[in-house]
């Protein structure tokens, strides 16, 4: 079953690349989007318990995991204090309940200081999944892939620092038909209701054509900037389902 996940994503992305001029080699994309080495130091000590099996309350578990991530980052030179956030460029006054956003001085890179618990209820996010969340985004949306840049903290807890290519605002919003074509025809997800598309592993939402979270360029390539991905399995199960050979 796990091998099926890898073959499935290989097939649909090969089809998408052919039909929409997305230029990349699959094996290189696997390495870029599923390589866990940047977060490898955080994997030691993560609980193997499944959803719903935690003895701690969800709040206590989230606080404990945040402390663990911060302490691990400090021990491995991956901690960025809040006073250093300005190194990432110009802070953008964008409406976001999840991230503080910076645009690099050369206007090529967005850095997001993300509160991983801001939409945890919608995402069904187990605290132990926080460090993996961006990798799942990268599987489905490779041209807006995140790279892990470090761990920080604010008054209410841990922050995960992610960097993403800047998508020019000159691009326009696609039609819902274009979005559905990518999500349903090429990713193979089913429309679960008016807001979610999913399968047995994940559901994706916040990708409506009336919003500003999906853009399209002049060649018809879609850019999903920051969709909400709801987990139906633990993050490591999702990653292993699609790329069981990438660790």
PDB file of C-alpha atoms in Angstrom, residues 1 6 15 40 56 63 67 72 79 94 120 122 167 207-208 213 218-219:
ATOM      1  CA  UNK A   1       0.000   0.000   0.000  1.00  0.00           C
ATOM      2  CA  UNK A   6       4.698   6.697  -4.357  1.00  0.00           C
ATOM      3  CA  UNK A  15       0.871  13.890 -16.201  1.00  0.00           C
ATOM      4  CA  UNK A  40      16.276  15.348  11.330  1.00  0.00           C
ATOM      5  CA  UNK A  56      -1.775  14.621  28.225  1.00  0.00           C
ATOM      6  CA  UNK A  63       3.126  23.182  25.144  1.00  0.00           C
ATOM      7  CA  UNK A  67       9.326  23.444  24.427  1.00  0.00           C
ATOM      8  CA  UNK A  72      16.339  21.113  20.310  1.00  0.00           C
ATOM      9  CA  UNK A  79      17.161  28.813  16.946  1.00  0.00           C
ATOM     10  CA  UNK A  94      -0.824  40.859   5.291  1.00  0.00           C
ATOM     11  CA  UNK A 120      -4.643  23.260  14.565  1.00  0.00           C
ATOM     12  CA  UNK A 122      -9.078  22.789  11.346  1.00  0.00           C
ATOM     13  CA  UNK A 167       4.779  34.680  -6.224  1.00  0.00           C
ATOM     14  CA  UNK A 207      -8.314  27.128  -2.251  1.00  0.00           C
ATOM     15  CA  UNK A 208     -11.447  28.826  -3.518  1.00  0.00           C
ATOM     16  CA  UNK A 213      -4.560  31.863  -1.967  1.00  0.00           C
ATOM     17  CA  UNK A 218       0.172  33.611 -18.172  1.00  0.00           C
ATOM     18  CA  UNK A 219       1.024  30.012 -19.107  1.00  0.00           C
TER      19      UNK A 219
END
